[in-house]
Short mmCIF file of C-alpha atoms in Angstrom, two decimals:
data_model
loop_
_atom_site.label_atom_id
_atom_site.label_comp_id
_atom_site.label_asym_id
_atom_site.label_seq_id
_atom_site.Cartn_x
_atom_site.Cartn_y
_atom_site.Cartn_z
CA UNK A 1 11.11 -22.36 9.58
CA UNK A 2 7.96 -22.76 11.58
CA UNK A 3 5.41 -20.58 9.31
CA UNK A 4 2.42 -22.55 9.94
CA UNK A 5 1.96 -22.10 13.38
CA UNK A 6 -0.05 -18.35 12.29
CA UNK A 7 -2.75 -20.49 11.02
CA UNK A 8 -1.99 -23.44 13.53
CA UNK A 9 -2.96 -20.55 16.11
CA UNK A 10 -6.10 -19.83 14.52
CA UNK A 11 -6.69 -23.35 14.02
CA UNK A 12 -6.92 -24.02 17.37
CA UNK A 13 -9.30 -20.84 18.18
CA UNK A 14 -11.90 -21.78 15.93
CA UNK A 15 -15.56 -21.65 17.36
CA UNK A 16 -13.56 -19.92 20.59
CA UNK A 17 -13.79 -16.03 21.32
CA UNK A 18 -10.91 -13.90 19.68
CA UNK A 19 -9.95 -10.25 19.78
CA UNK A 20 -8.88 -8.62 16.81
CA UNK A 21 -7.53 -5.64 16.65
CA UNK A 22 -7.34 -3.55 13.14
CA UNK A 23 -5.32 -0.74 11.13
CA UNK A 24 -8.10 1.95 11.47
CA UNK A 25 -7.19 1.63 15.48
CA UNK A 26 -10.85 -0.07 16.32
CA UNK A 27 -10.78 -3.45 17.65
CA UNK A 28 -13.23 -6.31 17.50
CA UNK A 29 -14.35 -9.72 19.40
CA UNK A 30 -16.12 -12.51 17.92
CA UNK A 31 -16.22 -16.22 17.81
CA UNK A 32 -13.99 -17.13 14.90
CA UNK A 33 -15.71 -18.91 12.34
CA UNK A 34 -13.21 -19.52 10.05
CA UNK A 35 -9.74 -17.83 7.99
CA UNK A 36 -7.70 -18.43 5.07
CA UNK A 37 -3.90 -17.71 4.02
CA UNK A 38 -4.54 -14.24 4.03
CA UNK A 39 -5.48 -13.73 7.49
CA UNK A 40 -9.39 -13.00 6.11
CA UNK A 41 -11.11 -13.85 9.00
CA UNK A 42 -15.46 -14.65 9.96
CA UNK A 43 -16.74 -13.66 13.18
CA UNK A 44 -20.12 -14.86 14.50
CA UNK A 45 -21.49 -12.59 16.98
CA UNK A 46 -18.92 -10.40 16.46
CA UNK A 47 -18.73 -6.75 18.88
CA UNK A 48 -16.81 -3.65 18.26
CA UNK A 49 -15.70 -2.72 21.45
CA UNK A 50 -15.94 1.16 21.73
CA UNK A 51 -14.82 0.81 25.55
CA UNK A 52 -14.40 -1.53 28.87
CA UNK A 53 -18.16 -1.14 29.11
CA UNK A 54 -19.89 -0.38 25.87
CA UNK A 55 -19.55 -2.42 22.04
CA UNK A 56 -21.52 -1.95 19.07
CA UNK A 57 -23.32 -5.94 17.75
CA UNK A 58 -22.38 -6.66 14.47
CA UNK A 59 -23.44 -9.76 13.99
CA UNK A 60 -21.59 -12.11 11.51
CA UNK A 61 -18.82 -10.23 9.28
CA UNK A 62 -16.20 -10.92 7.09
CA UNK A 63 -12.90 -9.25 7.72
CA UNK A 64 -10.61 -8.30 4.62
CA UNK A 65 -6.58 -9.56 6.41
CA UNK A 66 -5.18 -6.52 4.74
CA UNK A 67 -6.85 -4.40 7.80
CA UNK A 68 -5.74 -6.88 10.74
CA UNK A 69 -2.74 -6.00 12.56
CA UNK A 70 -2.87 -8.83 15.08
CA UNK A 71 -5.42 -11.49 16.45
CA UNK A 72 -5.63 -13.34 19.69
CA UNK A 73 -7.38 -15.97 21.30
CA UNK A 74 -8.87 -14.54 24.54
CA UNK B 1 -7.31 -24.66 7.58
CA UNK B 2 -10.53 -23.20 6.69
CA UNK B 3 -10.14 -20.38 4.33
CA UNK B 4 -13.23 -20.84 1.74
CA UNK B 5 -16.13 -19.61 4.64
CA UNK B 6 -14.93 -16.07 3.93
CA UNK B 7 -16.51 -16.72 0.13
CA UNK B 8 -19.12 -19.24 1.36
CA UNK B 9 -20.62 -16.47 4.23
CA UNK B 10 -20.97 -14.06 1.18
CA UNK B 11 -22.73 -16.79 -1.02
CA UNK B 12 -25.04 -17.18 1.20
CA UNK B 13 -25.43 -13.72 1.45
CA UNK B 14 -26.31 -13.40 -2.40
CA UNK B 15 -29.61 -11.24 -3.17
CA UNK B 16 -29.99 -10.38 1.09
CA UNK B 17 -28.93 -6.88 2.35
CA UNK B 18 -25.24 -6.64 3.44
CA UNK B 19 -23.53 -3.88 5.06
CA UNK B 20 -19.94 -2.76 3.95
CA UNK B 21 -17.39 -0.91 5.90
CA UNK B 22 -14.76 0.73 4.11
CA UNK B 23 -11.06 2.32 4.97
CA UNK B 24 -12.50 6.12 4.45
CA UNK B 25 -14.84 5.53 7.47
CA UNK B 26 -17.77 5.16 5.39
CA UNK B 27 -20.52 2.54 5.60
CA UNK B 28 -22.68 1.33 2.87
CA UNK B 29 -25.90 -1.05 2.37
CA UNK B 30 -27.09 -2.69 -0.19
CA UNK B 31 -28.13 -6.21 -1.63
CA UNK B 32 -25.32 -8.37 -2.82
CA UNK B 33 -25.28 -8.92 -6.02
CA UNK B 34 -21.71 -10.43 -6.48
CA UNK B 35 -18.62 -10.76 -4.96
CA UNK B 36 -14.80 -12.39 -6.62
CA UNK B 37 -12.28 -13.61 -4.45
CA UNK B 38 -10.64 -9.94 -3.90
CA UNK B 39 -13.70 -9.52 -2.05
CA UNK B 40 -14.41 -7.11 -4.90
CA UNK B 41 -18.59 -6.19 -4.76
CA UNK B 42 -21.54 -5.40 -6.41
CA UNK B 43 -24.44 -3.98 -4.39
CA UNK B 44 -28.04 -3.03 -5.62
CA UNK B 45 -29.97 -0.29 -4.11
CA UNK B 46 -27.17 0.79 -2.43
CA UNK B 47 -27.05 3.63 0.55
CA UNK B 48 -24.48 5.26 2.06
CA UNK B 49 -25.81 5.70 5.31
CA UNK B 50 -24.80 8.92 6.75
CA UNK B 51 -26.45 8.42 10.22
CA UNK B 52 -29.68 6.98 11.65
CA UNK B 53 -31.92 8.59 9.92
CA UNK B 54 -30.21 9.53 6.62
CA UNK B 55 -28.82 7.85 3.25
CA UNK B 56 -27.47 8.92 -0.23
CA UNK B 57 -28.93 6.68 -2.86
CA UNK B 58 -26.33 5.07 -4.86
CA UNK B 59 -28.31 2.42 -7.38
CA UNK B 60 -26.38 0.12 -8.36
CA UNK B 61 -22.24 -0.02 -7.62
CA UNK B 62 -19.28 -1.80 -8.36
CA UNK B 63 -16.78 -1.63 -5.01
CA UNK B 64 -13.25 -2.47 -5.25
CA UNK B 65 -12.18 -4.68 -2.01
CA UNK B 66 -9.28 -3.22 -1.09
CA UNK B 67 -11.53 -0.53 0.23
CA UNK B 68 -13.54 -2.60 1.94
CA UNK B 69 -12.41 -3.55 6.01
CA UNK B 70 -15.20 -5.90 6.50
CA UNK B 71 -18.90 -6.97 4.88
CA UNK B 72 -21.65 -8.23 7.23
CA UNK B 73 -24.68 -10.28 6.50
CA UNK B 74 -27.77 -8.04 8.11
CA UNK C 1 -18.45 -18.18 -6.65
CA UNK C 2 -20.42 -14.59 -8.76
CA UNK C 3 -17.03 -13.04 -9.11
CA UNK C 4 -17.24 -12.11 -13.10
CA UNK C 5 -20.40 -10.05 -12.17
CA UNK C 6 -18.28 -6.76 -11.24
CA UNK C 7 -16.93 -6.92 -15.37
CA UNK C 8 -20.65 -8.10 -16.35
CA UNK C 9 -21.53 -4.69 -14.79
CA UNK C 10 -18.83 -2.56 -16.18
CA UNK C 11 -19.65 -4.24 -19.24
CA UNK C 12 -23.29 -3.58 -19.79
CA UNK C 13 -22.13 0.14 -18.65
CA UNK C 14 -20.03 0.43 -21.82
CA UNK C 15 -20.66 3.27 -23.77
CA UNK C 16 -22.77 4.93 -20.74
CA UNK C 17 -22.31 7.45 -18.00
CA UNK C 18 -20.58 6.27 -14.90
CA UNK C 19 -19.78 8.10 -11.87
CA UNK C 20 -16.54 7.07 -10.29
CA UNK C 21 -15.18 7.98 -6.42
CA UNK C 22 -12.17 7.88 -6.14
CA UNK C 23 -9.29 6.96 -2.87
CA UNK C 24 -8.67 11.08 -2.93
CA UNK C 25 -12.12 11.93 -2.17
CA UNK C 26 -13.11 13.30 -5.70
CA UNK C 27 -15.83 12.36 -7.85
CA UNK C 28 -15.62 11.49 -11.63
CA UNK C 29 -17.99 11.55 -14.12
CA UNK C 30 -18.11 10.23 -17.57
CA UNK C 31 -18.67 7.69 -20.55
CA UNK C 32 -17.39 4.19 -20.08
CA UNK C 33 -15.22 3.34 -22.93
CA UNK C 34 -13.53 0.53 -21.39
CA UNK C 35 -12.30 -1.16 -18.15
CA UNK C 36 -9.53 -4.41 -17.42
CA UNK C 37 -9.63 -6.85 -14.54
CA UNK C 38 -7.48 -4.16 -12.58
CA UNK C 39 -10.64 -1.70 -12.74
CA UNK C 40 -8.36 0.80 -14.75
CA UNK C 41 -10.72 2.66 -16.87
CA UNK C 42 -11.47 4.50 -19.54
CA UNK C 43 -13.62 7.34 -19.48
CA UNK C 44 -15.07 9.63 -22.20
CA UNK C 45 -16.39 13.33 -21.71
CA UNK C 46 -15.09 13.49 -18.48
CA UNK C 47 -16.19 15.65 -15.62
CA UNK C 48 -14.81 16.45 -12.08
CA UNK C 49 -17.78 16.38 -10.23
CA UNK C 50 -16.86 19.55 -7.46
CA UNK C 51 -20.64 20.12 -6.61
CA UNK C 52 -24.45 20.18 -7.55
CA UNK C 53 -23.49 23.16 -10.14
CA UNK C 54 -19.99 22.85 -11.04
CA UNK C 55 -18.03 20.51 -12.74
CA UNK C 56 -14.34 20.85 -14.52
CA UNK C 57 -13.93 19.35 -17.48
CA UNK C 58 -11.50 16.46 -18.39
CA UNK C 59 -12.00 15.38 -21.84
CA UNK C 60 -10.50 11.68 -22.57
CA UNK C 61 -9.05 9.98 -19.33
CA UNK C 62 -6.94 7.22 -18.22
CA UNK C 63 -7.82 5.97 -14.25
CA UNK C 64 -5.58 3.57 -12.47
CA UNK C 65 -7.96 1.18 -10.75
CA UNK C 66 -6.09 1.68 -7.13
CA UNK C 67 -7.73 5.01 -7.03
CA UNK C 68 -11.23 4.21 -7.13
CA UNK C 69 -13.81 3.09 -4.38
CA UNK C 70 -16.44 2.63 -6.51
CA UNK C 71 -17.56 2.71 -9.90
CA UNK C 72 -21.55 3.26 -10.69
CA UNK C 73 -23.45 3.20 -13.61
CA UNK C 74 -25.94 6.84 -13.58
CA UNK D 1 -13.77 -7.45 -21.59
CA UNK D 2 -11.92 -4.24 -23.37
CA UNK D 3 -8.95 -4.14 -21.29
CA UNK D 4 -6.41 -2.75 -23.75
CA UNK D 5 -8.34 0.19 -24.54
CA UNK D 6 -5.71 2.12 -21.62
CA UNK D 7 -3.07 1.11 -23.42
CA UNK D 8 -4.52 1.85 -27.03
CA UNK D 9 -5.27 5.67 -25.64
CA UNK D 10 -2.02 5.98 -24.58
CA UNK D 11 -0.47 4.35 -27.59
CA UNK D 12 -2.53 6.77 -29.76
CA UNK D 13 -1.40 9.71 -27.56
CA UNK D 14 2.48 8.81 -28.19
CA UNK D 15 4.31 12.22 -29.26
CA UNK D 16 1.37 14.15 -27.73
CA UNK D 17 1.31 16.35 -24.91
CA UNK D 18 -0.95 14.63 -21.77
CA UNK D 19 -1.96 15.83 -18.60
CA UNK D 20 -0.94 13.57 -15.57
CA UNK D 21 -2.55 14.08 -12.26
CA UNK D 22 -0.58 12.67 -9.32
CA UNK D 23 -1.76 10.96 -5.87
CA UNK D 24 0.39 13.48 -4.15
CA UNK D 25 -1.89 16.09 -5.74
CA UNK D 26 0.44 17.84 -7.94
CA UNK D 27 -0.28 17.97 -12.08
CA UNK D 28 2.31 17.36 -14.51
CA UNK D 29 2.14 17.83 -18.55
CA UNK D 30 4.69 16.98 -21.41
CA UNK D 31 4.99 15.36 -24.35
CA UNK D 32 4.53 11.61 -24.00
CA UNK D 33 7.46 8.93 -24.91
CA UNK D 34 6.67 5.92 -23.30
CA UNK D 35 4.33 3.31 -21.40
CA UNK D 36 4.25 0.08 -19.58
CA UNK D 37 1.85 -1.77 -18.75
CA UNK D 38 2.38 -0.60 -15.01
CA UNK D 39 1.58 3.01 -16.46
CA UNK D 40 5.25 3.65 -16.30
CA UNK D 41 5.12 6.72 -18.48
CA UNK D 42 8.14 8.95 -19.79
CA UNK D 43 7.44 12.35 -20.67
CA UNK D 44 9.36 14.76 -22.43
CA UNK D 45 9.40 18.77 -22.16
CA UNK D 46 7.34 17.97 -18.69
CA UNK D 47 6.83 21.01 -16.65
CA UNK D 48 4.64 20.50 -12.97
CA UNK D 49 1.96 22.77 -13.07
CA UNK D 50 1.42 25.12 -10.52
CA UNK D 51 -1.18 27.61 -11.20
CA UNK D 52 -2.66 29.05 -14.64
CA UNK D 53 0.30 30.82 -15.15
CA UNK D 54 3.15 29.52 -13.87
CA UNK D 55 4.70 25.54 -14.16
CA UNK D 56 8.27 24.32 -13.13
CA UNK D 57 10.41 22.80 -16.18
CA UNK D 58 11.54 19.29 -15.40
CA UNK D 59 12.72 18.30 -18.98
CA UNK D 60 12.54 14.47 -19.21
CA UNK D 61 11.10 12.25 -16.38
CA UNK D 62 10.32 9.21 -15.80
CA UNK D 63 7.19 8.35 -13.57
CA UNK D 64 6.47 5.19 -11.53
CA UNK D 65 3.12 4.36 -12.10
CA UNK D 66 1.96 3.86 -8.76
CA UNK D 67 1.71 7.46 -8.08
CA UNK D 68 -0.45 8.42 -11.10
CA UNK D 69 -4.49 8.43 -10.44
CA UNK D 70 -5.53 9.45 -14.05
CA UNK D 71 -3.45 10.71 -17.67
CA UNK D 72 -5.31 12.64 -19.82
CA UNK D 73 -4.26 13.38 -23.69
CA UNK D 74 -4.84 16.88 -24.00
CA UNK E 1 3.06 -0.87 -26.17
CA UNK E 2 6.83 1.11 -25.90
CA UNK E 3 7.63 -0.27 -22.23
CA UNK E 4 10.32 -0.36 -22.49
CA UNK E 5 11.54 3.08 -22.86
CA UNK E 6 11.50 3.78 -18.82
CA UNK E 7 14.51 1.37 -18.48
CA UNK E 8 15.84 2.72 -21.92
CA UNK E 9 15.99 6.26 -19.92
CA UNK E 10 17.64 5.05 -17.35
CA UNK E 11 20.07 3.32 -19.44
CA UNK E 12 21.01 6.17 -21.11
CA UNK E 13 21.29 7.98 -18.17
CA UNK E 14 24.23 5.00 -16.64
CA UNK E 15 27.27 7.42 -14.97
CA UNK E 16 25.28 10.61 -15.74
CA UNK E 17 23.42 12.56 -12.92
CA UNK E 18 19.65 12.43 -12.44
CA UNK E 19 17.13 14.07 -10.21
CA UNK E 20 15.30 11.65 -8.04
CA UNK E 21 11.40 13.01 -6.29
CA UNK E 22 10.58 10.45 -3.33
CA UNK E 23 7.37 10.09 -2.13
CA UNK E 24 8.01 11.69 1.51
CA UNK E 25 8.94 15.07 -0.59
CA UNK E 26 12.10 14.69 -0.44
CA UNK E 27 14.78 15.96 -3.22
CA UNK E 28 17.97 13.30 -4.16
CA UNK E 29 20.62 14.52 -6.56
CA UNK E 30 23.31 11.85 -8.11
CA UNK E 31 25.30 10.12 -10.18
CA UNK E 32 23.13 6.94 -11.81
CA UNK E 33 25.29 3.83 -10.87
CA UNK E 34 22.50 1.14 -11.82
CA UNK E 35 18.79 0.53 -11.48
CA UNK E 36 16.48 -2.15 -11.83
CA UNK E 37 12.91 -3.54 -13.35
CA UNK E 38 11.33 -2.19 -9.84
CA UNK E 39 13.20 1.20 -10.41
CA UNK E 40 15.46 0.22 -7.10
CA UNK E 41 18.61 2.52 -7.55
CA UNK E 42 21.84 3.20 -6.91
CA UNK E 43 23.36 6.62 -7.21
CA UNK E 44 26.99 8.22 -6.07
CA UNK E 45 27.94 11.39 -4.32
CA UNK E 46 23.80 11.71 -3.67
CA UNK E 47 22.62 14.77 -2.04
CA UNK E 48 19.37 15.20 -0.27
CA UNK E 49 18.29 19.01 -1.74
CA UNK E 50 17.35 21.02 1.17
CA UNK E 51 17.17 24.23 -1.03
CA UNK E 52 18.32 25.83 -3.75
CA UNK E 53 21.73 26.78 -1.70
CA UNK E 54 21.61 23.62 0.59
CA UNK E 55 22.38 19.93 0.37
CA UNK E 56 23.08 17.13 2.55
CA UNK E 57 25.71 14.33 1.65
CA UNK E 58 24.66 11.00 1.73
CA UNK E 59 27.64 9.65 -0.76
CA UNK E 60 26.69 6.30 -2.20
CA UNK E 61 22.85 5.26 -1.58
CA UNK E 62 20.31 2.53 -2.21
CA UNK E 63 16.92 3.96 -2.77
CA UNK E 64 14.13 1.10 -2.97
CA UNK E 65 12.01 2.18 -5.99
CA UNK E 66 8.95 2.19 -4.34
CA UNK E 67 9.64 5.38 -2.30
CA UNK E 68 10.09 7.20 -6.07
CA UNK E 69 7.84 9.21 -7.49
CA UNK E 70 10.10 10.17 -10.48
CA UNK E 71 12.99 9.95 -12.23
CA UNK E 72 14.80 12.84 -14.46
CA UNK E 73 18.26 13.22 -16.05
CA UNK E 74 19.51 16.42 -15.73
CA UNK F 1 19.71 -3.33 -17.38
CA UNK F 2 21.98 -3.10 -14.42
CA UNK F 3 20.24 -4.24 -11.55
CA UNK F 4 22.21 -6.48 -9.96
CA UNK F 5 23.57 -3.33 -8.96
CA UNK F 6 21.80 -2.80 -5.83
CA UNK F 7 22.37 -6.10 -4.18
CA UNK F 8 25.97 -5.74 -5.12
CA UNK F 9 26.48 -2.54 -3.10
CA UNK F 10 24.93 -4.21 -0.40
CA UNK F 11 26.61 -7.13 -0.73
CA UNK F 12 29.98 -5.60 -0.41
CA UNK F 13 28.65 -3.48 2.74
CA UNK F 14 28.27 -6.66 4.42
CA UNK F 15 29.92 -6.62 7.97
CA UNK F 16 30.24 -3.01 7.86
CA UNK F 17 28.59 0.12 9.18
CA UNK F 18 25.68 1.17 7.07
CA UNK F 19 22.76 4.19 7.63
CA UNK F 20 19.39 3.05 6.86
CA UNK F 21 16.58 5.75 6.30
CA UNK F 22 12.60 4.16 7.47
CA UNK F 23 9.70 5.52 6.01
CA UNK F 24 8.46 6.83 9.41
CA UNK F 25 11.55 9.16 9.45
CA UNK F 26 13.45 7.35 11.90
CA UNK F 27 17.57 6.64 10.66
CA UNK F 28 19.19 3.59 12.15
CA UNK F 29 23.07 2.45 12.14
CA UNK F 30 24.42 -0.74 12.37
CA UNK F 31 26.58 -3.36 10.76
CA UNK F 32 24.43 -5.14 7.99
CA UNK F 33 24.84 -8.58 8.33
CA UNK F 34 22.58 -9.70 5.79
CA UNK F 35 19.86 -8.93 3.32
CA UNK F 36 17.51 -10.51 0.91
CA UNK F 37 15.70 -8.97 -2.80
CA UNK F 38 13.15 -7.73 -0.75
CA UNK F 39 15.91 -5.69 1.16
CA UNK F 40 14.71 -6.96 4.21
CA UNK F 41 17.86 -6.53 6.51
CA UNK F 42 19.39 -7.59 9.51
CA UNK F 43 21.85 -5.11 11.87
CA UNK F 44 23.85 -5.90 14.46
CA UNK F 45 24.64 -3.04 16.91
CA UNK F 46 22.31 -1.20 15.87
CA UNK F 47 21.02 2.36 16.63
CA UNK F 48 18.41 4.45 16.20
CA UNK F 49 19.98 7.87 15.92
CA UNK F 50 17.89 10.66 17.61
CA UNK F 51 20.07 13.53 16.98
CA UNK F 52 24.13 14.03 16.58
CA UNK F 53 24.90 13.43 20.24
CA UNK F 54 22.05 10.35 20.88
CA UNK F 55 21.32 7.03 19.87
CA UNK F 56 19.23 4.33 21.32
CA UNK F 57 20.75 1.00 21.59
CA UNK F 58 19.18 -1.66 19.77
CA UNK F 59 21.37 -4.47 19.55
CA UNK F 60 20.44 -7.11 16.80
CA UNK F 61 17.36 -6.25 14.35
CA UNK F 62 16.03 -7.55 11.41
CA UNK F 63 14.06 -4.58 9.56
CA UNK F 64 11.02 -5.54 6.78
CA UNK F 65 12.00 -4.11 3.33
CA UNK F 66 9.07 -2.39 2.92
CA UNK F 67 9.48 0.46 5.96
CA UNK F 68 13.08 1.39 4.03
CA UNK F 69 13.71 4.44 2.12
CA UNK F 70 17.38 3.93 0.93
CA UNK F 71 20.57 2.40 2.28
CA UNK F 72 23.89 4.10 2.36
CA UNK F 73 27.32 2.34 3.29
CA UNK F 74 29.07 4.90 5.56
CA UNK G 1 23.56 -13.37 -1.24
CA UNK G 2 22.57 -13.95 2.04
CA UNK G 3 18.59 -13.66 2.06
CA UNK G 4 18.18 -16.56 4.34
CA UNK G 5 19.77 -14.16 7.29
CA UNK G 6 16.46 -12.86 8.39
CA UNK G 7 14.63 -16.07 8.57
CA UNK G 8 17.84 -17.55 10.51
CA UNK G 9 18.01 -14.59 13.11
CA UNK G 10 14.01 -15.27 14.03
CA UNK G 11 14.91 -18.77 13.63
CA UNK G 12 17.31 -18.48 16.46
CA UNK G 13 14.96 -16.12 18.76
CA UNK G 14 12.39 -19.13 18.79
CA UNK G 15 11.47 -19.24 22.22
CA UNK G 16 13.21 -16.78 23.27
CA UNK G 17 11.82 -12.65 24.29
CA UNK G 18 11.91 -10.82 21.27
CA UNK G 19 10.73 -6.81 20.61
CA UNK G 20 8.80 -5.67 17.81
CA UNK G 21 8.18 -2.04 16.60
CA UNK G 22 4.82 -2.09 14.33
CA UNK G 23 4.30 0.84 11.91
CA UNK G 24 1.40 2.36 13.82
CA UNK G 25 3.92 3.30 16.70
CA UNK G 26 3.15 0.23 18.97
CA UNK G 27 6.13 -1.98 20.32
CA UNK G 28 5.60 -5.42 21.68
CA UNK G 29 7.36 -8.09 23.55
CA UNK G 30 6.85 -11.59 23.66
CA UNK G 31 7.93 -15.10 22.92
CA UNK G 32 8.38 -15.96 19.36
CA UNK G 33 6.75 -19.22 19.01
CA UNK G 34 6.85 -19.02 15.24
CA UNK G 35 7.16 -16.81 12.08
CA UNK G 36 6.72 -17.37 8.12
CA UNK G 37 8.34 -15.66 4.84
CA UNK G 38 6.33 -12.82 5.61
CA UNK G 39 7.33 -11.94 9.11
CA UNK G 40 4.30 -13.06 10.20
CA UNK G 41 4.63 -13.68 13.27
CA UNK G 42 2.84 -15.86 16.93
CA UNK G 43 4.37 -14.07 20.00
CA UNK G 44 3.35 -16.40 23.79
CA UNK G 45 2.89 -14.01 26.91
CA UNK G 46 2.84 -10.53 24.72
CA UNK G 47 3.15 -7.23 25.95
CA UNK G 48 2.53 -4.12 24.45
CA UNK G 49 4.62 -1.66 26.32
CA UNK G 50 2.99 1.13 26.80
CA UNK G 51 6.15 3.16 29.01
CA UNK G 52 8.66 2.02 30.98
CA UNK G 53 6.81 0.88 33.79
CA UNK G 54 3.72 -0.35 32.46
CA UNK G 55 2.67 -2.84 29.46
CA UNK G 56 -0.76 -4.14 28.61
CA UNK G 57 -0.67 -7.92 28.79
CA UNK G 58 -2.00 -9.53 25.11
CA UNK G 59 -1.65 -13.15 26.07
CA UNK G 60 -1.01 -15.16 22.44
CA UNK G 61 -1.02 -13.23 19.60
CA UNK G 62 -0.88 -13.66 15.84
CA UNK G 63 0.42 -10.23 14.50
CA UNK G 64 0.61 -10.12 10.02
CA UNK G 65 4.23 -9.32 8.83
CA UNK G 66 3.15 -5.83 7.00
CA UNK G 67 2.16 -4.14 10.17
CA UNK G 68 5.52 -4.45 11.05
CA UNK G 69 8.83 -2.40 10.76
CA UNK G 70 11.47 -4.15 13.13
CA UNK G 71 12.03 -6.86 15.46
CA UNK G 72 15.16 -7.91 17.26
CA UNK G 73 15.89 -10.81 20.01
CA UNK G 74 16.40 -9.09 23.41
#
């Protein structure tokens, strides 16, 4: 098996730009601060991108991992 | 791995104004009162802010996190 | 970590009216007789809140905690 | 905490009829013959209820918890 | 607590045929081969009830308890 | 209890052609060539079966237990 | 038994293209770099495929197990 390489992934991403995208179809982009086991994720100056051209500031925010379908360094 | 700066971002966060996402689309503000590691919530002088300009009082809840998608320091 | 506070509330709201939303977009109303860590309650006098004038009335009830959003004391 | 006050309702409501509201928004009532502490519950002489006047005989059922949001002696 | 009276039920119910309610609205009809703590079953010569004149065979079937709503002997 | 039940039908299924029912009301076909308690499975040859003339060809897939309705050995 | 089939089919896609259907209707294609007991999942040079003819390149992702219904080595 070679489970740890989900969090070896966001290891290696953190303090770097990722995009998440979540259940609810909306997806975000922040620096990742940090995660656990759960996939519960903190962006700093995270963005909710509404489109190639527009995204809403959010600031810092903790995302619940139950609403994540997939993250990735960008 | 760096899982605890979910729970430290929201100590900080203790007696400051937070906002709170949740899966029904709705958005609420209040100031932090307490948290547990389901991300469950207590808010004082909560709003749920219906748009710019307009809020339903709430006082004081108690928000189960698995309705919550994400909680951000403002 | 705060996380006991959501049970300090719920327990200081014993014997009181709470109002209760719930996952199915319906609004309860009714005297806290008791709560566990799962948020399933116990409410007294219970009202269905369906607006300003109306309410149907419950009696004694049994709530899952999965159901709710949010439990506040009134 | 009073956590067991669910289960001490529904113990006291054992042989009684209850009224059990489901997530898929149909209503059930019968005589109640069991509990778990998942809110497994086994009714006898259930019927679904469909309007004031009319309800579908089921006899005895046996529901899985997860799809109840309240019970309600009656 | 009486928990144990969904499995007791079901027990009785061994060879006999029960009425199964899934989640999706669905109807199954068959004969109770076994069952287990997460109400997983296994029923013979199952029918999916399409009406009151119409069924579809689906012989011998594993149904994953979490897609059941409830249970009935009939 | 009998629920060893449900792992034994599969188990003797094993190599042969079995009809698998998803939540999102897709069917697939295939020969099971494994399974765990979660009823996570994996089929090889497998098909999704569009209507009684068509099938897409999936070849080998392993399906998360969760997304099942039922299993049937055909 | 023979639980450990799952975990030995991904086990042999490592590296190698693999397709996965997520419950929201989405398939993706990538190269498994790495999975854990809960199908979660690291996919290297992911598509999502939108038809035929065209995919949206995703780069590395990390996508969590429940979002997903099937994936099969291609």
């Amino acid at each position: 098996m070679s489970g740890d390489i989900s969090l070896k992934i966001l290891s290696k991403s953190l303090g770097n730009m990722v995009l998440v995208r979540l259940r609810n179809g909306k997806m975000l982009r922040g620096l990742l601060q940090g995660y656990d086991q759960h996939m519960n994720i903190v962006l700093d100056d995270a963005d909710e991108i509404v489109d190639e051209n527009n995204a809403n500031k959010l600031g810092t925010i903790v995302v619940r991992g139950d609403n994540i379908i997939m993250i990735s360094p960008s």
